[in-house]
């Protein structure tokens, strides 16, 4: 009798929790959030030039650049997705301004980099290194800008940069792309990566990845119809499947850390998203299955209230609660929505938790600090030279815009 009573109580608790996380979100709530996030992205996140201001140190009250090309590209994509829903011209104008900044990164004075963009990393490795992912993670917004506006200038530059990546950093025999090229010498770094400064004996996995982040080759193929781009996206997607572990993670590649069993909050989601693009190109369900493996691990990492933290583990250790990653909540939500639309209904509770989290966890629009008003919460706690480094990051809002728009399209534009 006690067992039956316990089971009944547990069932009731589960029903209550499901009712709470599945609370219907109104159309008005979504539109309000999109417009407030649009205003924030347009007037605060983008500077006078049109590039992202990136990381806001909340202790110093100061902005710091961090991989500006991809951060800017994702703000563009978020603004465009919001524009499709709201028709807010502020979003489109800001996206175009940011897109103009991005395509002006095209390198025209160095024949070694002809057609490439100066997508340097910044932060710990400085501005002398062009990074594959710093380029590719920004390209979805640039290609989408051409689709939305009809202005081919944007996609032409993104395609040109993708062509340089294909011809100089793609290593099809191993199913990878090299990570870095030296902006001064033009050398692609095939032996040693500055990401592993203290590691003398570096292997291929340390200087390259099966890099499909942002799916630049897929977008370049659709714009240019150059078959080489399609072939590269599919080859790399197959490589992703080969190199994926049982948890759907690519643990051997940074910024995952195999020695700690920790995985990055967004890195694996980029790859899973690109696998969905491979499915769209081929209709081969093996890509869906691989993406779903990744999505399940993130569903496990998501807490009951919808939170995803910055550092999570595959070996059962609890998440490090030092940093709250709103961009992962939103990015995973985008992936979960797409998979549910492909028939993976198991992810519906996850994206419902995500939408409630994103709507609730935004800074007030009358917050005393104008640098965060209306932003989706995305914190990063670190220390630098003994100083606490607590930042609010732009990516919470850029991915938040994409996710809120995707949820709106799912619920109100069937």
Tab-separated table of C-alpha atoms in Angstrom, residues 43-413:
chain	number	residue	atom	x	y	z
A	43	UNK	CA	21.222	49.992	-29.612
A	44	UNK	CA	23.571	48.437	-27.066
A	45	UNK	CA	25.219	45.277	-28.369
A	46	UNK	CA	26.227	46.771	-31.716
A	47	UNK	CA	28.686	49.650	-31.541
A	48	UNK	CA	28.964	52.674	-33.846
A	49	UNK	CA	30.772	50.608	-36.503
A	50	UNK	CA	28.144	47.884	-36.444
A	51	UNK	CA	30.190	45.191	-34.715
A	52	UNK	CA	29.300	43.394	-31.496
A	53	UNK	CA	30.656	44.791	-28.258
A	54	UNK	CA	30.771	41.172	-27.015
A	55	UNK	CA	31.604	40.807	-23.292
A	56	UNK	CA	30.504	43.280	-20.627
A	57	UNK	CA	32.578	43.136	-17.449
A	58	UNK	CA	29.925	43.843	-14.823
A	59	UNK	CA	32.487	44.693	-12.145
A	60	UNK	CA	34.385	47.234	-14.232
A	61	UNK	CA	31.385	48.440	-16.227
A	62	UNK	CA	33.420	47.982	-19.402
A	63	UNK	CA	32.991	46.098	-22.691
A	64	UNK	CA	35.667	43.773	-24.082
A	65	UNK	CA	35.945	42.352	-27.629
A	66	UNK	CA	35.885	38.591	-28.082
A	67	UNK	CA	35.783	36.883	-31.491
A	68	UNK	CA	33.874	39.818	-32.939
A	69	UNK	CA	33.197	38.321	-36.411
A	70	UNK	CA	31.179	35.371	-35.146
A	71	UNK	CA	29.513	37.270	-32.323
A	72	UNK	CA	28.433	39.938	-34.808
A	73	UNK	CA	27.237	37.359	-37.318
A	74	UNK	CA	25.032	35.726	-34.723
A	75	UNK	CA	23.527	39.053	-33.694
A	76	UNK	CA	22.702	39.610	-37.379
A	77	UNK	CA	21.013	36.212	-37.582
A	78	UNK	CA	19.038	36.841	-34.387
A	79	UNK	CA	17.872	40.246	-35.612
A	80	UNK	CA	16.803	38.803	-38.970
A	81	UNK	CA	14.824	35.998	-37.338
A	82	UNK	CA	13.108	38.581	-35.139
A	83	UNK	CA	12.403	40.770	-38.168
A	84	UNK	CA	10.655	37.890	-39.965
A	85	UNK	CA	8.236	37.619	-37.040
A	86	UNK	CA	7.725	41.235	-36.006
A	87	UNK	CA	8.461	43.231	-39.142
A	88	UNK	CA	10.438	45.550	-36.866
A	89	UNK	CA	12.494	47.680	-39.276
A	90	UNK	CA	14.890	48.546	-36.472
A	91	UNK	CA	16.031	44.923	-36.571
A	92	UNK	CA	16.618	44.927	-40.332
A	93	UNK	CA	18.485	48.233	-40.326
A	94	UNK	CA	20.776	47.084	-37.515
A	95	UNK	CA	21.407	43.751	-39.246
A	96	UNK	CA	22.425	45.539	-42.457
A	97	UNK	CA	24.750	47.883	-40.582
A	98	UNK	CA	26.405	44.907	-38.890
A	99	UNK	CA	26.573	43.041	-42.189
A	100	UNK	CA	28.362	45.982	-43.796
A	101	UNK	CA	30.959	45.879	-41.026
A	102	UNK	CA	31.398	42.111	-41.505
A	103	UNK	CA	31.958	42.170	-45.265
A	104	UNK	CA	34.426	45.037	-44.862
A	105	UNK	CA	36.676	42.532	-43.085
A	106	UNK	CA	37.505	41.130	-46.528
A	107	UNK	CA	41.283	41.082	-47.020
A	108	UNK	CA	42.269	42.931	-50.199
A	109	UNK	CA	45.885	43.876	-49.548
A	110	UNK	CA	47.448	40.442	-49.023
A	111	UNK	CA	47.480	38.022	-51.983
A	112	UNK	CA	48.006	35.080	-49.630
A	113	UNK	CA	44.584	35.776	-48.113
A	114	UNK	CA	42.802	37.024	-51.219
A	115	UNK	CA	39.069	36.628	-50.687
A	116	UNK	CA	39.367	35.756	-47.008
A	117	UNK	CA	38.129	37.872	-44.107
A	118	UNK	CA	40.232	38.987	-41.148
A	119	UNK	CA	38.287	36.947	-38.625
A	120	UNK	CA	40.767	37.072	-35.763
A	121	UNK	CA	40.135	35.522	-32.378
A	122	UNK	CA	41.343	38.090	-29.868
A	123	UNK	CA	41.262	37.298	-26.149
A	124	UNK	CA	44.120	35.027	-24.997
A	125	UNK	CA	45.717	34.372	-28.409
A	126	UNK	CA	45.539	37.931	-29.701
A	127	UNK	CA	44.643	39.318	-33.100
A	128	UNK	CA	47.342	37.715	-35.236
A	129	UNK	CA	45.465	34.466	-35.784
A	130	UNK	CA	42.554	33.892	-38.152
A	131	UNK	CA	40.346	31.142	-36.739
A	132	UNK	CA	38.156	28.881	-38.868
A	133	UNK	CA	35.253	28.912	-36.420
A	134	UNK	CA	35.515	32.662	-35.770
A	135	UNK	CA	34.799	33.015	-39.471
A	136	UNK	CA	32.284	30.220	-39.957
A	137	UNK	CA	30.128	30.910	-36.895
A	138	UNK	CA	29.407	34.365	-38.278
A	139	UNK	CA	28.522	33.275	-41.803
A	140	UNK	CA	24.939	32.058	-41.140
A	141	UNK	CA	23.894	35.642	-40.451
A	142	UNK	CA	25.710	36.935	-43.532
A	143	UNK	CA	24.131	34.394	-45.890
A	144	UNK	CA	20.717	35.018	-44.316
A	145	UNK	CA	21.149	38.754	-44.868
A	146	UNK	CA	21.326	38.126	-48.609
A	147	UNK	CA	18.279	35.836	-48.463
A	148	UNK	CA	16.230	38.442	-46.604
A	149	UNK	CA	17.349	41.585	-48.449
A	150	UNK	CA	18.235	40.204	-51.880
A	151	UNK	CA	21.571	42.027	-51.649
A	152	UNK	CA	24.140	39.550	-52.985
A	153	UNK	CA	27.148	41.462	-51.631
A	154	UNK	CA	26.893	39.741	-48.277
A	155	UNK	CA	26.734	36.162	-49.520
A	156	UNK	CA	29.474	36.835	-52.083
A	157	UNK	CA	31.953	37.771	-49.366
A	158	UNK	CA	30.888	34.867	-47.146
A	159	UNK	CA	31.230	32.492	-50.111
A	160	UNK	CA	34.642	33.906	-50.973
A	161	UNK	CA	35.788	33.372	-47.377
A	162	UNK	CA	34.364	29.848	-47.423
A	163	UNK	CA	36.288	29.167	-50.629
A	164	UNK	CA	39.531	30.249	-48.929
A	165	UNK	CA	38.767	27.974	-45.966
A	166	UNK	CA	38.009	25.106	-48.352
A	167	UNK	CA	41.188	25.532	-50.352
A	168	UNK	CA	43.562	26.218	-47.462
A	169	UNK	CA	42.258	24.689	-44.218
A	170	UNK	CA	40.203	21.680	-45.349
A	171	UNK	CA	41.938	18.293	-44.927
A	172	UNK	CA	39.482	15.813	-46.458
A	173	UNK	CA	41.740	12.766	-46.064
A	174	UNK	CA	41.336	13.058	-42.284
A	175	UNK	CA	37.852	14.569	-42.268
A	176	UNK	CA	38.941	17.774	-40.522
A	177	UNK	CA	39.762	21.443	-41.053
A	178	UNK	CA	42.772	23.145	-39.509
A	179	UNK	CA	41.859	25.659	-36.821
A	180	UNK	CA	44.186	28.593	-37.401
A	181	UNK	CA	46.120	30.618	-39.940
A	182	UNK	CA	48.680	33.307	-39.130
A	183	UNK	CA	47.467	36.680	-40.368
A	184	UNK	CA	51.011	38.022	-40.723
A	185	UNK	CA	52.714	35.122	-42.512
A	186	UNK	CA	49.756	33.483	-44.228
A	187	UNK	CA	50.792	30.128	-42.772
A	188	UNK	CA	48.122	27.596	-41.835
A	189	UNK	CA	49.125	26.144	-38.468
A	190	UNK	CA	49.368	22.396	-38.984
A	191	UNK	CA	51.803	21.453	-36.210
A	192	UNK	CA	51.264	23.667	-33.180
A	193	UNK	CA	48.239	25.546	-31.912
A	194	UNK	CA	48.425	28.570	-29.568
A	195	UNK	CA	45.304	27.185	-27.929
A	196	UNK	CA	47.670	24.602	-26.374
A	197	UNK	CA	50.540	26.904	-25.431
A	198	UNK	CA	51.982	24.568	-22.829
A	199	UNK	CA	51.642	21.349	-24.802
A	200	UNK	CA	54.844	20.440	-26.660
A	201	UNK	CA	53.801	17.207	-28.366
A	202	UNK	CA	50.707	18.250	-30.337
A	203	UNK	CA	48.716	15.898	-32.519
A	204	UNK	CA	46.317	16.426	-35.412
A	205	UNK	CA	43.387	16.648	-32.971
A	206	UNK	CA	45.082	19.621	-31.306
A	207	UNK	CA	45.407	21.708	-34.481
A	208	UNK	CA	42.226	20.713	-36.331
A	209	UNK	CA	38.617	19.687	-35.868
A	210	UNK	CA	35.892	18.107	-38.041
A	211	UNK	CA	34.687	21.656	-38.337
A	212	UNK	CA	31.187	22.289	-39.609
A	213	UNK	CA	30.365	25.106	-37.168
A	214	UNK	CA	27.966	27.501	-38.839
A	215	UNK	CA	27.668	25.214	-41.903
A	216	UNK	CA	29.546	27.661	-44.186
A	217	UNK	CA	30.139	25.094	-46.930
A	218	UNK	CA	26.464	24.158	-47.040
A	219	UNK	CA	25.396	27.803	-47.339
A	220	UNK	CA	28.120	28.539	-49.885
A	221	UNK	CA	26.906	25.601	-51.958
A	222	UNK	CA	23.322	26.834	-51.935
A	223	UNK	CA	24.455	30.317	-52.990
A	224	UNK	CA	27.095	29.376	-55.573
A	225	UNK	CA	25.978	25.873	-56.662
A	226	UNK	CA	29.633	24.843	-56.495
A	227	UNK	CA	29.498	21.079	-55.854
A	228	UNK	CA	32.789	21.151	-53.952
A	229	UNK	CA	31.099	22.945	-51.072
A	230	UNK	CA	28.320	20.367	-50.806
A	231	UNK	CA	30.801	17.497	-50.944
A	232	UNK	CA	32.868	19.069	-48.162
A	233	UNK	CA	29.862	19.574	-45.891
A	234	UNK	CA	28.782	15.959	-46.331
A	235	UNK	CA	32.309	14.573	-45.883
A	236	UNK	CA	32.792	16.553	-42.683
A	237	UNK	CA	29.339	15.537	-41.442
A	238	UNK	CA	30.260	11.884	-41.969
A	239	UNK	CA	33.476	12.556	-40.091
A	240	UNK	CA	31.430	14.004	-37.231
A	241	UNK	CA	29.448	10.785	-36.983
A	242	UNK	CA	32.654	8.712	-36.968
A	243	UNK	CA	34.242	10.848	-34.260
A	244	UNK	CA	31.167	11.251	-32.031
A	245	UNK	CA	31.243	9.412	-28.690
A	246	UNK	CA	28.424	7.516	-26.993
A	247	UNK	CA	27.128	10.731	-25.424
A	248	UNK	CA	26.901	12.461	-28.781
A	249	UNK	CA	29.870	14.672	-27.879
A	250	UNK	CA	33.158	15.343	-29.673
A	251	UNK	CA	35.185	15.108	-26.505
A	252	UNK	CA	38.624	14.951	-28.114
A	253	UNK	CA	38.302	18.458	-29.505
A	254	UNK	CA	38.571	21.673	-27.581
A	255	UNK	CA	36.769	23.530	-26.092
A	256	UNK	CA	35.582	20.200	-24.647
A	257	UNK	CA	38.063	18.809	-22.108
A	258	UNK	CA	38.435	15.041	-22.273
A	259	UNK	CA	40.716	14.889	-19.249
A	260	UNK	CA	37.951	16.403	-17.102
A	261	UNK	CA	34.982	14.841	-18.958
A	262	UNK	CA	33.609	18.373	-19.337
A	263	UNK	CA	31.831	19.641	-22.420
A	264	UNK	CA	31.305	23.140	-23.753
A	265	UNK	CA	27.773	24.569	-23.596
A	266	UNK	CA	27.520	25.461	-27.310
A	267	UNK	CA	30.340	23.755	-29.257
A	268	UNK	CA	28.604	20.393	-29.690
A	269	UNK	CA	25.325	22.108	-30.531
A	270	UNK	CA	27.011	23.782	-33.520
A	271	UNK	CA	27.967	20.359	-34.834
A	272	UNK	CA	24.534	18.889	-34.170
A	273	UNK	CA	22.905	21.805	-35.987
A	274	UNK	CA	25.192	21.209	-38.973
A	275	UNK	CA	24.147	17.553	-38.998
A	276	UNK	CA	20.554	18.701	-39.418
A	277	UNK	CA	21.723	20.720	-42.410
A	278	UNK	CA	23.338	17.552	-43.806
A	279	UNK	CA	19.988	15.823	-43.394
A	280	UNK	CA	18.296	18.635	-45.335
A	281	UNK	CA	20.786	18.116	-48.163
A	282	UNK	CA	20.551	14.312	-48.288
A	283	UNK	CA	17.431	13.168	-46.377
A	284	UNK	CA	19.620	10.489	-44.791
A	285	UNK	CA	18.318	9.878	-41.263
A	286	UNK	CA	21.743	8.924	-39.925
A	287	UNK	CA	22.384	12.643	-39.533
A	288	UNK	CA	19.200	13.066	-37.505
A	289	UNK	CA	20.168	10.178	-35.241
A	290	UNK	CA	23.607	11.660	-34.608
A	291	UNK	CA	22.142	15.089	-33.824
A	292	UNK	CA	19.588	13.510	-31.486
A	293	UNK	CA	22.410	11.853	-29.493
A	294	UNK	CA	23.882	15.287	-28.839
A	295	UNK	CA	20.479	16.733	-28.022
A	296	UNK	CA	19.853	14.042	-25.407
A	297	UNK	CA	23.041	14.872	-23.552
A	298	UNK	CA	22.035	18.533	-23.405
A	299	UNK	CA	18.547	17.567	-22.254
A	300	UNK	CA	20.197	15.715	-19.367
A	301	UNK	CA	22.334	18.759	-18.590
A	302	UNK	CA	19.285	21.033	-18.485
A	303	UNK	CA	17.946	21.557	-14.971
A	304	UNK	CA	14.297	21.266	-13.948
A	305	UNK	CA	13.835	25.032	-14.166
A	306	UNK	CA	15.376	25.149	-17.652
A	307	UNK	CA	18.861	26.366	-16.708
A	308	UNK	CA	21.972	25.144	-18.504
A	309	UNK	CA	25.291	26.028	-16.913
A	310	UNK	CA	28.519	26.785	-18.741
A	311	UNK	CA	30.497	23.748	-17.536
A	312	UNK	CA	28.836	20.314	-17.593
A	313	UNK	CA	30.184	16.778	-17.328
A	314	UNK	CA	29.515	13.424	-18.955
A	315	UNK	CA	30.799	11.368	-16.008
A	316	UNK	CA	28.053	12.237	-13.531
A	317	UNK	CA	29.720	15.172	-11.776
A	318	UNK	CA	27.315	18.042	-11.037
A	319	UNK	CA	27.431	21.073	-13.299
A	320	UNK	CA	29.614	23.987	-12.272
A	321	UNK	CA	27.096	26.661	-11.279
A	322	UNK	CA	29.581	29.535	-11.538
A	323	UNK	CA	28.291	30.622	-14.957
A	324	UNK	CA	24.741	30.606	-16.323
A	325	UNK	CA	24.636	30.014	-20.080
A	326	UNK	CA	21.458	31.485	-21.515
A	327	UNK	CA	22.850	31.051	-25.028
A	328	UNK	CA	22.986	27.283	-24.476
A	329	UNK	CA	19.406	27.263	-23.153
A	330	UNK	CA	18.326	29.020	-26.351
A	331	UNK	CA	20.615	27.198	-28.807
A	332	UNK	CA	19.609	23.801	-27.426
A	333	UNK	CA	16.005	24.968	-27.679
A	334	UNK	CA	16.470	25.664	-31.391
A	335	UNK	CA	17.919	22.182	-31.886
A	336	UNK	CA	15.155	20.539	-29.828
A	337	UNK	CA	12.435	22.313	-31.837
A	338	UNK	CA	13.926	21.166	-35.130
A	339	UNK	CA	14.304	17.582	-33.945
A	340	UNK	CA	10.746	17.545	-32.617
A	341	UNK	CA	9.578	18.696	-36.039
A	342	UNK	CA	11.437	15.724	-37.520
A	343	UNK	CA	9.492	13.425	-35.196
A	344	UNK	CA	11.583	13.381	-32.009
A	345	UNK	CA	8.765	14.295	-29.619
A	346	UNK	CA	10.974	13.431	-26.639
A	347	UNK	CA	12.447	16.935	-26.873
A	348	UNK	CA	9.177	18.856	-26.511
A	349	UNK	CA	9.462	19.144	-22.686
A	350	UNK	CA	13.031	20.417	-23.071
A	351	UNK	CA	12.224	23.264	-25.430
A	352	UNK	CA	9.175	24.183	-23.352
A	353	UNK	CA	11.445	24.557	-20.320
A	354	UNK	CA	13.811	26.622	-22.432
A	355	UNK	CA	11.202	29.101	-23.638
A	356	UNK	CA	9.910	29.718	-20.123
A	357	UNK	CA	13.498	30.170	-18.911
A	358	UNK	CA	14.465	32.634	-21.644
A	359	UNK	CA	11.359	34.746	-21.148
A	360	UNK	CA	11.808	34.862	-17.377
A	361	UNK	CA	15.564	35.344	-17.283
A	362	UNK	CA	16.064	38.671	-18.981
A	363	UNK	CA	17.310	41.865	-17.398
A	364	UNK	CA	14.562	44.392	-16.760
A	365	UNK	CA	14.200	47.023	-19.468
A	366	UNK	CA	14.413	49.700	-16.732
A	367	UNK	CA	17.524	48.144	-15.166
A	368	UNK	CA	19.807	50.819	-13.617
A	369	UNK	CA	22.656	49.710	-15.907
A	370	UNK	CA	21.774	50.510	-19.547
A	371	UNK	CA	24.408	48.018	-20.728
A	372	UNK	CA	22.156	45.079	-19.840
A	373	UNK	CA	18.597	46.370	-20.224
A	374	UNK	CA	16.419	43.730	-21.876
A	375	UNK	CA	19.274	41.229	-22.347
A	376	UNK	CA	18.945	37.465	-21.938
A	377	UNK	CA	21.057	36.361	-18.969
A	378	UNK	CA	24.388	34.859	-20.012
A	379	UNK	CA	27.132	35.122	-17.402
A	380	UNK	CA	30.731	33.915	-17.462
A	381	UNK	CA	32.804	33.796	-14.304
A	382	UNK	CA	36.592	33.552	-14.560
A	383	UNK	CA	39.633	35.008	-12.857
A	384	UNK	CA	42.457	36.856	-14.587
A	385	UNK	CA	45.680	37.615	-12.709
A	386	UNK	CA	43.890	37.372	-9.390
A	387	UNK	CA	41.034	39.616	-10.485
A	388	UNK	CA	37.448	38.404	-10.594
A	389	UNK	CA	36.254	38.538	-14.202
A	390	UNK	CA	32.461	38.391	-14.259
A	391	UNK	CA	30.962	39.134	-17.635
A	392	UNK	CA	27.542	39.434	-19.162
A	393	UNK	CA	27.826	38.089	-22.726
A	394	UNK	CA	26.074	39.194	-25.900
A	395	UNK	CA	25.402	35.638	-27.089
A	396	UNK	CA	22.542	35.121	-24.646
A	397	UNK	CA	20.516	37.686	-26.565
A	398	UNK	CA	21.602	36.729	-30.098
A	399	UNK	CA	20.692	33.066	-29.592
A	400	UNK	CA	17.698	34.152	-27.527
A	401	UNK	CA	16.312	36.105	-30.471
A	402	UNK	CA	16.714	33.086	-32.743
A	403	UNK	CA	15.027	30.759	-30.272
A	404	UNK	CA	12.093	33.016	-29.381
A	405	UNK	CA	11.445	33.552	-33.095
A	406	UNK	CA	11.625	29.805	-33.779
A	407	UNK	CA	9.207	29.102	-30.930
A	408	UNK	CA	6.832	31.778	-32.219
A	409	UNK	CA	6.903	30.263	-35.720
A	410	UNK	CA	6.223	26.833	-34.214
A	411	UNK	CA	3.235	27.915	-32.133
A	412	UNK	CA	1.632	30.755	-34.047
A	413	UNK	CA	2.624	30.423	-37.716
